[in-house]
């Protein structure tokens, strides 16, 4: 590669002269219309950021950016000393036009303190959950049997509609954290939690029946029904409850570890049911992209039958501080991304005009952007810069087909993503060694980008990294800049 | 079981003491907030009920209960001395939020008097119909052939989109009754009926063409087209017409009986087409649940290819007076239930808050229920008692995942159900021998219901019946009460 | 047939007497309610038509006919001397109730002048395009390779979501015209075009990223990024650009012709991907209907894997001047029909009442039609005549299940259609030799149409043509009328 570079650079020097006329068409005045050159906002680093949780921040007012969901948008479904369940409102509540395609998906996450028990419940929805942290047991109860599985960080658990299940955090010190994507059955984007037992501020679903019917159904006295199940009580026991070490032992003693389950289960009849309940671990697969700067694990419904009918993929990104997950496109999947650790900077190209965008001020890099009033949706050729700082506990949504880049400027980043409509989706990179645009033939590149033959060859092939690359800093902070060899020659060449 | 009971009861006596503290948390005052104890409405029996057709009635004002559809909600698509077709409005017209998931389904039923003929027609919809009563012939006409099938009570007929078909009631005395679930093709929840011939107040679809085009198409004079097909006339012939015994003989002579069809048809090419037209009878399959108190037949799309692409299940419930079809959950299916005979009492647990619920007064058992204003949809833990008396000719909708119990307090009940999204749905019982909660292990039951070890074992296993159980009456009518042995001991035990 | 005719006609003479009583129920006065007999509008021929492009016209005010989309409804997404892209607004913008079922489909067409290049782009949508005229090359670029295919009139090209592709019109004289049906991924009925490079009034999607990220991603200096990709410039180069003969040669040199591709490709791994990109030609299949008056080619997703997941059929109709494509019904498909040449007259039967219909005046054949105010959607038995003159460059939508006839009264007609939901759809003819109604048995026809046995046999079997038939003119222009033998005898018989 190095030798080819030297050769081409020489040629580029010659081309640069030939092209100086072509490049002359850049009109400085009008350029400001899209990218004003005042860079006062680009001093990145610790500051009064209002988006994330780390205290570090870029100047940004993302309140009108509908793809970003800050912590304040979550609602508590339940909260106590033993844990909490937080639910993001319907995406269409944020933007009914942008998110109609994912109207029937909800994002939630929950945390259970060490040595706690989440009471049995079901929802009128399918869901997929991913263990972010901790370890415990998930148990499913059907009319045939109870099945319990040990779960740990990276485990993906598919919970089918209306199946009664419960969780135990068996760990003595670490909270059990799960992120979930929920697909309601009855009412798009709306689901209910059904509890057989009463808890603090939650009634049992048996309260939906009259006492005589319950008495007849269970063949026990009405009074007992009321005392044990339906009667109101000022119990302090929430849906998440503390348990003793002995109870933990009992609760986890029949739990199967996912890997063993996979090996020993050969019953053909139970195969389907078993598989759907059987958790699997993202980290037991090789990462699909990996280098020194990051790695990316992904489970696709093509491979994992648990994800098939729900058509959701699950992914886990580790990105080193100072690196970027190269620009890419997901062809069919909309990704709901949750930042588990650190802060991400997402940059996304959006030709859409959305409500409130007129007031939106993208000051991330000091680039104020004046969105024009667009009445004719299709005729605008403007591309909007959606730049968001998203920190631990926050969500960003990446629609299908939209170019996106993920950056970790502040610290190591851990982010997980649920890919909706994952089955037929593919990921295409727009930069890096496996860049789709480097497969354009020379003539097409020349015609498309208005460059000469040699520059056409180089334009999309100067990046030696694949998938993850170092974040070369802009010229505003020269002391940190470590330009690669090739770039310096470009500079030398007078570009 | 009896021996085990004796043993456990002794233990329960001990436990009851131990638990008297635990149970002491029941606060009488607050209990009224959910279930006031004035029982003046519980004198069940003959009364001025306004819901059903039998004259018997409970006090109930179900007008604000969106899951119940009384007779007055049906619209006549057609009505004459020879028969009628009644159509329920779109479910979303009742509640746009609760029923968005079944927006594209419509319920209708029709009745043809003895010795009548329903003229050929097609709809821009797929539908499944179930013969409730009577016998006759259904005929399909395609560009290749005509196929006629004898149909009788319990037969399920799949009619594909836009296929021209007609019905004959060949019986001399019994009306032919069908219930139908319709899945429109063009416009969610809206379909049209297309008739090649004119009838009273209905035009032929050939009226959509100009006379010269019709004349050219049929190669007959315009005048004849107008006289026979498109011309307006004050005919008294409705879409359902009386026929002579000779005509009935002609109409039914090539009709195949479903069972024979199944055996003799071996043409591989026609297999798919044949199968979809081929009716089958619910009662030729063994009931999936059955005992002395009731039985339940069900056809699932997994087994019947006719139901596969439309993904609808069909079920038939017979329930003996004084019995209940035990509390259960359908995991993915929403059931549209039609009462064919008698009156059902449906009790359903609903955590949802719906429009008009504030004014709803569930007086079924005298239990007024004050629904609180809930602004935050997810945070309410209250469970609503949806209790409805549904009589012959009326409809009740059971959303997926919602616990439901069906009771036949007045007389034997016959109800049929169409299960939307049936393919992957399973039914789980919440009471009875095959109760899902009895599969909770002891520790989970203890933690969940706040009971001791022995009571935990008993709580969901005291009912010896499966699926159907006797309706043990409440204490308001002690002369009718026949408590089972186990219950009396509970009472004796001082619970 | 002739002999049979003679025999039957004799019998018909006798029947006509017997039926004179039956036919007497035709009430002249009321008939006018639906079809007034003033025929002043039927002088067809050259006139001041306002719908089409040919100058010939029928009197018609179709502005309130929601199934017809005149040229003025298209919006320019792009237009220059080198070509244009025209997009029809969402169908639901025209009628939210009628077109909810096809809300997620968009129709567009594009034209590229000879020797032009459409720059690489992708859309957040799947689409199918049909080459209407001309020849060229379509190229797909993925992260693995570039594939180019020669395309010509009748070729169907499936472009998957988010795949970067570009077109070249390699022809020196003929414009390249394509019709497309687009199925958006994110937001029902709404999609965006993403361009890696900038063009006149269109930004590159790389403008969605900050300069430092782009510099790091491509490993080239920021300045170069701005000059070549993101910087604003007053370029006159649109998305369609002129190219030199040498560039055309380069662009097309690796293009595969569809037919060769099909034969030589045996790589099993690439099979799926290859197939979806591989264009096929409608005219390489035998027409499914053909006679001297017309022919009809159709590609169904059952046969072509390229169309399978998108579930769209593509059809091409050639109809001779003075002929009609006989009345028919598509069972599940809604057809979006685009007239490529000549003018079609579509006649469609619609029981629906739609907004604005009250003001609609169908004067096509001088038949004013007074649509009644219909509050109860289902109870109207009236059938509306939707008669539309649709000329080159215009669109007509045929909903599933709706009887439709296509006439070419003025000149030879070329029309193409995209059938939405094509997989399970079948086409049934209502007239002609393969007429579904001719398969009604005699007794059913008698009962349905109120005719005698012999007329029942004849009513739907007098047309000897299949699929395409001559347009026999109405009696208002007697000099042009050439009634077939059979019709004259009908007339003689005094009908």
PDB file of C-alpha atoms in Angstrom, chain C residues 402-480:
ATOM      1  CA  UNK C 402     -63.025  -4.034  -8.564  1.00  0.00           C
ATOM      2  CA  UNK C 403     -64.390  -4.935 -12.026  1.00  0.00           C
ATOM      3  CA  UNK C 404     -62.433  -3.033 -14.652  1.00  0.00           C
ATOM      4  CA  UNK C 405     -62.445  -2.785 -18.433  1.00  0.00           C
ATOM      5  CA  UNK C 406     -59.760  -1.111 -20.537  1.00  0.00           C
ATOM      6  CA  UNK C 407     -60.713   0.358 -23.902  1.00  0.00           C
ATOM      7  CA  UNK C 408     -58.557   1.846 -26.646  1.00  0.00           C
ATOM      8  CA  UNK C 409     -61.048   3.913 -28.616  1.00  0.00           C
ATOM      9  CA  UNK C 410     -58.691   6.413 -30.216  1.00  0.00           C
ATOM     10  CA  UNK C 411     -55.439   4.757 -31.094  1.00  0.00           C
ATOM     11  CA  UNK C 412     -53.237   1.842 -30.158  1.00  0.00           C
ATOM     12  CA  UNK C 413     -52.645   1.755 -26.433  1.00  0.00           C
ATOM     13  CA  UNK C 414     -49.553   0.818 -24.469  1.00  0.00           C
ATOM     14  CA  UNK C 415     -50.024   0.667 -20.717  1.00  0.00           C
ATOM     15  CA  UNK C 416     -47.902  -0.831 -17.976  1.00  0.00           C
ATOM     16  CA  UNK C 417     -49.059  -1.871 -14.555  1.00  0.00           C
ATOM     17  CA  UNK C 418     -47.516  -2.577 -11.187  1.00  0.00           C
ATOM     18  CA  UNK C 419     -49.577  -5.064  -9.234  1.00  0.00           C
ATOM     19  CA  UNK C 420     -49.251  -4.585  -5.474  1.00  0.00           C
ATOM     20  CA  UNK C 421     -49.751  -7.794  -3.429  1.00  0.00           C
ATOM     21  CA  UNK C 422     -49.326  -9.882  -6.548  1.00  0.00           C
ATOM     22  CA  UNK C 423     -48.229 -13.197  -5.109  1.00  0.00           C
ATOM     23  CA  UNK C 424     -51.633 -14.615  -4.265  1.00  0.00           C
ATOM     24  CA  UNK C 425     -53.618 -12.594  -6.743  1.00  0.00           C
ATOM     25  CA  UNK C 426     -55.493 -14.070  -9.664  1.00  0.00           C
ATOM     26  CA  UNK C 427     -57.200 -12.398 -12.609  1.00  0.00           C
ATOM     27  CA  UNK C 428     -60.740 -13.421 -13.469  1.00  0.00           C
ATOM     28  CA  UNK C 429     -62.561 -12.356 -16.607  1.00  0.00           C
ATOM     29  CA  UNK C 430     -66.210 -11.332 -16.468  1.00  0.00           C
ATOM     30  CA  UNK C 431     -66.751 -11.560 -20.212  1.00  0.00           C
ATOM     31  CA  UNK C 432     -65.278 -13.488 -23.119  1.00  0.00           C
ATOM     32  CA  UNK C 433     -64.794 -17.187 -23.640  1.00  0.00           C
ATOM     33  CA  UNK C 434     -63.086 -17.694 -20.290  1.00  0.00           C
ATOM     34  CA  UNK C 435     -65.723 -15.828 -18.404  1.00  0.00           C
ATOM     35  CA  UNK C 436     -66.224 -16.822 -14.799  1.00  0.00           C
ATOM     36  CA  UNK C 437     -69.977 -16.274 -15.020  1.00  0.00           C
ATOM     37  CA  UNK C 438     -70.308 -18.781 -17.839  1.00  0.00           C
ATOM     38  CA  UNK C 439     -69.323 -21.386 -15.273  1.00  0.00           C
ATOM     39  CA  UNK C 440     -72.438 -20.692 -13.240  1.00  0.00           C
ATOM     40  CA  UNK C 441     -74.724 -23.639 -13.805  1.00  0.00           C
ATOM     41  CA  UNK C 442     -77.942 -23.020 -15.610  1.00  0.00           C
ATOM     42  CA  UNK C 443     -80.187 -22.938 -12.566  1.00  0.00           C
ATOM     43  CA  UNK C 444     -77.950 -20.434 -10.792  1.00  0.00           C
ATOM     44  CA  UNK C 445     -77.903 -18.150 -13.826  1.00  0.00           C
ATOM     45  CA  UNK C 446     -81.689 -18.342 -14.100  1.00  0.00           C
ATOM     46  CA  UNK C 447     -82.160 -17.523 -10.439  1.00  0.00           C
ATOM     47  CA  UNK C 448     -79.508 -14.834 -10.426  1.00  0.00           C
ATOM     48  CA  UNK C 449     -80.365 -12.953 -13.582  1.00  0.00           C
ATOM     49  CA  UNK C 450     -84.069 -13.737 -13.770  1.00  0.00           C
ATOM     50  CA  UNK C 451     -83.827 -15.308 -17.183  1.00  0.00           C
ATOM     51  CA  UNK C 452     -85.048 -18.540 -18.697  1.00  0.00           C
ATOM     52  CA  UNK C 453     -83.028 -21.660 -19.240  1.00  0.00           C
ATOM     53  CA  UNK C 454     -81.884 -20.982 -22.786  1.00  0.00           C
ATOM     54  CA  UNK C 455     -81.087 -17.330 -22.293  1.00  0.00           C
ATOM     55  CA  UNK C 456     -79.191 -18.357 -19.179  1.00  0.00           C
ATOM     56  CA  UNK C 457     -77.021 -20.557 -21.351  1.00  0.00           C
ATOM     57  CA  UNK C 458     -76.384 -17.733 -23.783  1.00  0.00           C
ATOM     58  CA  UNK C 459     -76.070 -14.660 -21.605  1.00  0.00           C
ATOM     59  CA  UNK C 460     -72.385 -15.075 -20.829  1.00  0.00           C
ATOM     60  CA  UNK C 461     -71.337 -17.208 -23.748  1.00  0.00           C
ATOM     61  CA  UNK C 462     -72.144 -15.066 -26.790  1.00  0.00           C
ATOM     62  CA  UNK C 463     -68.699 -13.563 -26.887  1.00  0.00           C
ATOM     63  CA  UNK C 464     -66.351 -15.685 -28.959  1.00  0.00           C
ATOM     64  CA  UNK C 465     -63.262 -13.672 -28.158  1.00  0.00           C
ATOM     65  CA  UNK C 466     -61.122 -14.252 -25.106  1.00  0.00           C
ATOM     66  CA  UNK C 467     -59.368 -11.472 -23.180  1.00  0.00           C
ATOM     67  CA  UNK C 468     -59.419  -8.949 -26.049  1.00  0.00           C
ATOM     68  CA  UNK C 469     -62.514  -8.143 -28.082  1.00  0.00           C
ATOM     69  CA  UNK C 470     -63.518  -5.558 -30.664  1.00  0.00           C
ATOM     70  CA  UNK C 471     -65.246  -2.466 -29.336  1.00  0.00           C
ATOM     71  CA  UNK C 472     -68.648  -2.630 -30.993  1.00  0.00           C
ATOM     72  CA  UNK C 473     -69.949   0.895 -31.179  1.00  0.00           C
ATOM     73  CA  UNK C 474     -73.186   1.999 -29.624  1.00  0.00           C
ATOM     74  CA  UNK C 475     -76.331   2.835 -31.593  1.00  0.00           C
ATOM     75  CA  UNK C 476     -75.768   6.569 -31.359  1.00  0.00           C
ATOM     76  CA  UNK C 477     -73.399   6.397 -34.303  1.00  0.00           C
ATOM     77  CA  UNK C 478     -75.239   3.984 -36.606  1.00  0.00           C
ATOM     78  CA  UNK C 479     -72.967   4.562 -39.549  1.00  0.00           C
ATOM     79  CA  UNK C 480     -70.079   2.984 -37.654  1.00  0.00           C
TER      80      UNK C 480
END
